[in-house]
Every structure is written in C-alpha cells, then in structure tokens.
C-alpha cells in the first residue's frame, strides 16, 4: 500500500538521497536546484512510501487549481527508485489523484523525464497516467546524438572548425562562477537572444552564478576566445547520462570565425565523449506548435537527431471518477 505525503523542508535530505539513487532523477530535482526560484513557484511536491520506505517522488508546483510537474523545470514527472515496478507506480498515480482532488485541484500536468536521461527504463508513469485518461497535450522536439556514433557532421560545420583553428581561437572551460568569462558570456547571450529572438535569458546573471556555485560538477561553462575576448559560449548541464546545452550563444564575429563550431565539436569529441548522449535542447516554440527550422538545422549539422519532450495532462475529477468506479 502506497502512502503519500506533501513535501516539507524537513524531508530535503531524504528527497535528495532518493534522487541520487533513482533510475530517472537528475540534479534538476535536487532541492538546491528546485528551490533557487522558490519565490516564483508554489511547491506542491509529493513523497511516496511503501512498506520498505521512500520509493518515489513527484516534484510539483501549483497555480490556481492546476498542478504541474514542474513549472520551473524543463521536465518533471515521477522520480522512481529501482524497485518501483509498474504496480507500484500505478498506486503512486492513484494516490496522487486522490490527494490532489482532496485539495480541490482540477488538472495534473506532467512533463516526463525524456528517455535519454534515464539510467534504466522508467516509463511506468506513462502507462499509469494514460490508463486514467491522461492525454498528450504538447510535444516539443530536441536534438541529441551519441558522441561516438552519430551521422557525419555537415561540411559547413567542419569548415567552421577549420576556420576557427586557423584564426587561433581557443576553447576554455570556466569553473569559477565569479570569472570575467561568465560575465562576458552572459553579455553575449543576452545580446544574441534580444537581437534574434526578442527575449531575455531565462536565468539572470546572478542565478547563473548561484547555480554554478551550488553544482560545480554538474553545471559548466565553456567559451571560445580570441585572446581574452569571448566570441561564443555554452552553459552545460551535465547529468549521469547526458551532456545538455542549456544555452548556446555565438556573437556575430564568432559566427564569421567558426567559434561556435569549434566549441561544439570539442565538447562532443573531447569533453563529453564518454557520455551516452549529447543533447542540444528543444528547437520549438509555443509548446511545440512552431518548429524553428534554422535552429534545428544547425543542431542536425553536427549529427544530432530528434528526441521528443512531451507534456501530458490529466483531468483530475474524471480520473477520480474512474478510481471510484
């Protein structure tokens, strides 16, 4: 029998311990990451216990009567211990529906962890949710590759690498969150996003500094420089299975000199060649309705191919009727 509890700070250590041991958790689910923007999201996370102890988690936030796993994260869904089999997760989902309905919630929105991030298969929740009527609401597309087994890079990408090397450009790894390189990268990033997409970075400069200091092994910055001038940079989120490009930014001069091509090529072939996956992130807008053809073309030029980031929605009153029946 599954027992459910709402998260409280007193459970932070137990929460993080299960994330570390889980088959599909990443550092994004550590409380130190989830809570850095706690002022923007009302937490509604749950912990699940069986007769042996803590066996699952649901990172979640709530707005009005809609629960989302998680509103501040790229993905969410149930975080599961190795022993959480299909029947266990069925019970977790049923307990979730009953718990949130008792609180007057009307919808549950789940963004499951994409399969490339899981240590072992962990899609039990997909079956459990759809069994209660959950529907696929949105589908975004990312681009990922195996660093050691992927289609050849396009000639244009290889040509950029050659140009960058002839120009004497260098790639640096930046570990210090107080470095000038992080400040310069953020300036390039903000400028690129404003000029090309009319948006600001999701993370502020201070948030980037904070997260790099909290997660020095998981969050890294790499930049391409000419002398001391930053021409391109990538902010990396590194999990057990995946090296993920959270932000990529290349200045106009950097594009001309192939700074971005050199940077990505070195990350794939050297820095993260031991990772099963290198994920460039999504190339869609408006919850997947719009495909940015130019953006995905650049990622596919390195040999990356599509991986879906899905969002499911469950009508809680209707799901409760099924449970009661």
XYZ file of C-alpha atoms in Angstrom, residues 21-318:
298
model
C 19.664 6.576 -6.168
C 16.759 6.835 -8.602
C 16.626 5.356 -12.083
C 15.470 8.582 -13.735
C 16.376 11.507 -11.473
C 18.832 14.262 -12.392
C 20.352 17.105 -10.384
C 17.487 19.349 -11.527
C 15.387 17.532 -8.911
C 17.725 18.292 -6.013
C 16.076 20.713 -3.641
C 19.012 23.098 -4.003
C 18.149 23.449 -7.669
C 14.354 23.375 -7.414
C 14.270 25.896 -4.591
C 16.538 28.555 -6.102
C 13.419 30.090 -7.677
C 11.007 29.093 -4.904
C 9.714 32.671 -4.799
C 8.216 32.185 -8.277
C 6.536 28.807 -7.752
C 4.280 27.431 -5.039
C 5.606 23.985 -4.192
C 3.201 21.039 -4.274
C 5.694 18.170 -4.350
C 4.841 14.717 -3.021
C 6.760 11.819 -1.459
C 5.588 8.212 -1.756
C 6.282 5.432 0.744
C 5.737 1.692 0.518
C 6.308 -0.865 3.287
C 10.095 -0.583 2.761
C 10.290 3.195 2.894
C 10.561 6.085 0.429
C 10.140 4.765 -3.114
C 9.141 7.727 -5.277
C 8.835 11.482 -5.604
C 6.753 13.923 -7.606
C 8.396 17.344 -7.964
C 5.481 19.708 -8.492
C 4.240 23.275 -8.325
C 0.686 24.596 -8.232
C -1.048 27.599 -9.742
C -4.734 28.162 -9.118
C -6.108 24.587 -9.343
C -3.511 23.215 -11.773
C -0.601 21.088 -10.546
C 2.434 20.912 -12.830
C 5.475 18.681 -12.561
C 7.286 21.050 -12.559
C 6.504 24.627 -13.608
C 10.090 25.769 -13.166
C 11.867 22.790 -14.719
C 12.457 21.582 -18.263
C 10.981 18.226 -17.316
C 9.383 16.654 -14.258
C 7.285 13.574 -13.659
C 7.716 10.806 -11.116
C 11.232 10.153 -9.780
C 11.464 6.438 -9.115
C 13.650 4.083 -7.129
C 14.901 0.926 -8.858
C 12.301 -1.176 -7.048
C 9.356 0.910 -8.280
C 7.733 -1.541 -10.717
C 4.588 -0.961 -12.777
C 2.173 -1.890 -9.998
C 3.993 0.440 -7.589
C 3.700 3.384 -9.961
C 0.050 2.593 -10.663
C -0.563 3.008 -6.949
C 1.508 6.220 -6.828
C -0.559 7.778 -9.608
C -3.823 6.729 -7.970
C -2.646 8.166 -4.648
C -1.659 11.385 -6.462
C -5.115 11.792 -7.978
C -6.851 11.198 -4.642
C -4.501 13.548 -2.776
C -4.797 16.488 -5.172
C -8.547 16.085 -5.616
C -8.975 16.306 -1.849
C -7.210 19.678 -2.095
C -9.559 20.848 -4.854
C -7.096 20.533 -7.735
C -8.599 20.066 -11.227
C -5.690 19.245 -13.536
C -2.341 17.479 -13.352
C 0.255 18.409 -15.972
C 3.220 16.030 -16.273
C 6.421 16.561 -18.271
C 8.108 13.135 -18.014
C 11.891 12.863 -17.984
C 12.944 12.150 -21.619
C 14.211 8.590 -22.006
C 17.776 9.621 -22.817
C 18.161 10.954 -19.251
C 17.180 7.706 -17.530
C 19.704 5.228 -16.186
C 17.393 2.293 -16.865
C 13.868 2.136 -18.393
C 11.479 4.298 -16.366
C 8.270 4.872 -18.330
C 5.870 3.245 -15.892
C 4.138 6.564 -15.291
C 3.184 6.906 -18.967
C 1.095 3.758 -18.798
C -0.344 4.588 -15.391
C -1.361 8.107 -16.420
C -2.931 7.165 -19.753
C -4.795 4.353 -18.047
C -6.609 7.060 -16.067
C -7.300 9.197 -19.131
C -4.204 11.387 -19.458
C -3.671 12.769 -22.953
C -0.603 14.007 -24.794
C -1.096 17.768 -24.784
C 2.185 19.110 -26.162
C 5.200 17.653 -27.938
C 8.446 19.573 -28.323
C 11.437 18.288 -30.269
C 15.037 18.302 -29.121
C 18.148 17.126 -30.974
C 20.593 14.635 -29.478
C 23.459 12.418 -30.566
C 25.767 9.672 -29.371
C 29.189 11.374 -29.144
C 30.905 8.273 -30.560
C 28.242 7.049 -33.018
C 26.321 9.664 -34.963
C 25.824 10.765 -38.584
C 28.685 12.748 -40.067
C 28.776 16.478 -39.476
C 27.828 18.637 -42.417
C 30.684 20.142 -44.394
C 29.658 23.631 -43.239
C 30.201 22.612 -39.589
C 33.576 21.024 -40.317
C 34.577 24.080 -42.317
C 33.788 26.298 -39.341
C 36.089 24.234 -37.121
C 38.935 24.620 -39.622
C 38.335 28.391 -39.847
C 38.373 28.777 -36.091
C 41.622 26.862 -35.702
C 43.321 28.886 -38.449
C 42.216 32.051 -36.652
C 43.880 30.890 -33.448
C 40.683 30.583 -31.424
C 40.767 28.560 -28.199
C 38.160 26.761 -26.105
C 38.311 27.274 -22.339
C 36.462 25.533 -19.525
C 35.332 28.014 -16.868
C 34.823 26.680 -13.341
C 34.790 29.957 -11.408
C 31.289 31.487 -11.194
C 32.876 34.870 -10.430
C 35.031 34.830 -13.556
C 35.133 37.556 -16.185
C 34.331 34.879 -18.760
C 30.909 34.233 -17.225
C 30.122 37.960 -17.254
C 31.255 38.247 -20.867
C 29.346 35.135 -21.908
C 26.184 36.447 -20.296
C 26.561 39.706 -22.209
C 26.901 37.787 -25.492
C 23.950 35.561 -24.585
C 21.676 38.467 -23.678
C 22.603 40.321 -26.856
C 22.006 37.294 -29.092
C 18.644 36.438 -27.539
C 17.451 40.044 -27.754
C 18.542 40.579 -31.377
C 17.462 37.223 -32.790
C 14.533 36.168 -30.616
C 13.437 39.340 -28.752
C 13.637 37.585 -25.378
C 15.838 37.599 -22.292
C 17.700 34.595 -20.811
C 15.504 32.516 -18.517
C 18.213 32.724 -15.846
C 19.597 36.017 -14.627
C 23.348 36.505 -14.321
C 23.115 36.195 -10.532
C 21.110 32.963 -10.842
C 23.747 31.511 -13.144
C 26.455 32.381 -10.629
C 24.431 30.853 -7.810
C 23.719 27.600 -9.637
C 27.330 27.190 -10.778
C 28.480 27.611 -7.185
C 25.907 25.090 -5.883
C 26.534 22.484 -8.592
C 30.193 22.749 -9.666
C 30.277 19.189 -11.028
C 27.004 19.404 -12.929
C 26.981 22.949 -14.364
C 29.894 24.065 -16.505
C 30.671 26.962 -18.790
C 32.786 26.596 -21.933
C 33.788 29.568 -24.056
C 35.636 30.172 -27.298
C 38.004 33.113 -27.052
C 40.156 35.218 -29.322
C 42.832 36.438 -26.970
C 40.681 37.315 -23.957
C 37.523 38.202 -25.915
C 34.614 35.774 -25.615
C 33.144 35.026 -29.052
C 30.962 32.045 -28.163
C 29.896 30.075 -25.134
C 27.865 27.118 -23.950
C 26.371 26.699 -20.475
C 26.281 22.940 -19.886
C 24.010 20.888 -17.610
C 25.681 17.514 -17.081
C 23.787 14.503 -15.716
C 24.711 10.840 -15.424
C 23.645 10.025 -18.979
C 23.536 13.357 -20.804
C 25.595 16.437 -21.529
C 22.947 19.082 -22.238
C 23.478 22.525 -23.767
C 21.309 24.793 -21.647
C 22.414 27.917 -23.533
C 24.439 28.359 -26.717
C 25.444 31.870 -27.757
C 27.719 32.987 -30.601
C 28.472 36.623 -31.416
C 28.411 37.920 -34.980
C 32.230 37.868 -35.108
C 32.153 34.394 -33.614
C 29.852 33.140 -36.375
C 32.150 34.549 -39.030
C 35.190 32.855 -37.492
C 33.551 29.489 -36.689
C 33.788 29.964 -32.909
C 30.580 28.052 -32.213
C 31.539 25.166 -34.491
C 34.898 24.754 -32.762
C 33.252 24.871 -29.347
C 30.569 22.263 -30.047
C 32.992 19.996 -31.889
C 35.373 19.970 -28.918
C 32.563 19.311 -26.431
C 31.312 16.333 -28.441
C 34.649 14.812 -29.419
C 36.650 15.507 -26.254
C 34.933 16.890 -23.164
C 31.848 14.657 -23.223
C 32.826 11.789 -25.493
C 32.190 9.401 -22.584
C 28.530 10.377 -22.216
C 25.837 8.211 -23.832
C 24.065 11.341 -25.096
C 24.790 14.939 -26.067
C 21.521 16.891 -26.061
C 21.200 20.280 -27.775
C 17.769 21.034 -26.294
C 14.487 21.884 -27.963
C 14.069 23.819 -31.216
C 10.366 24.518 -30.847
C 8.238 27.409 -29.655
C 4.667 27.794 -28.399
C 4.679 24.368 -26.710
C 5.909 22.639 -29.841
C 3.467 24.147 -32.310
C 6.231 26.081 -34.081
C 9.461 24.474 -35.303
C 12.463 26.787 -35.595
C 13.830 25.365 -38.828
C 17.050 27.346 -38.753
C 17.851 26.325 -35.186
C 17.233 22.615 -35.658
C 19.155 22.723 -38.970
C 22.245 23.939 -37.094
C 21.965 21.177 -34.475
C 21.394 18.471 -37.072
C 24.501 19.739 -38.837
C 26.534 18.210 -36.001
C 24.840 14.833 -36.472
C 22.052 15.234 -33.905
C 18.604 13.726 -34.458
C 15.203 14.187 -32.835
C 14.146 13.302 -29.290
C 10.695 14.341 -28.063
C 9.979 16.242 -24.858
C 6.331 15.504 -24.081
C 3.676 17.013 -21.825
C 0.675 15.015 -20.596
C -2.460 16.352 -18.981
C -4.811 14.531 -16.643
C -8.305 15.735 -15.770
C -8.385 15.035 -12.045
C -12.189 14.962 -11.500
C -12.596 12.495 -14.389
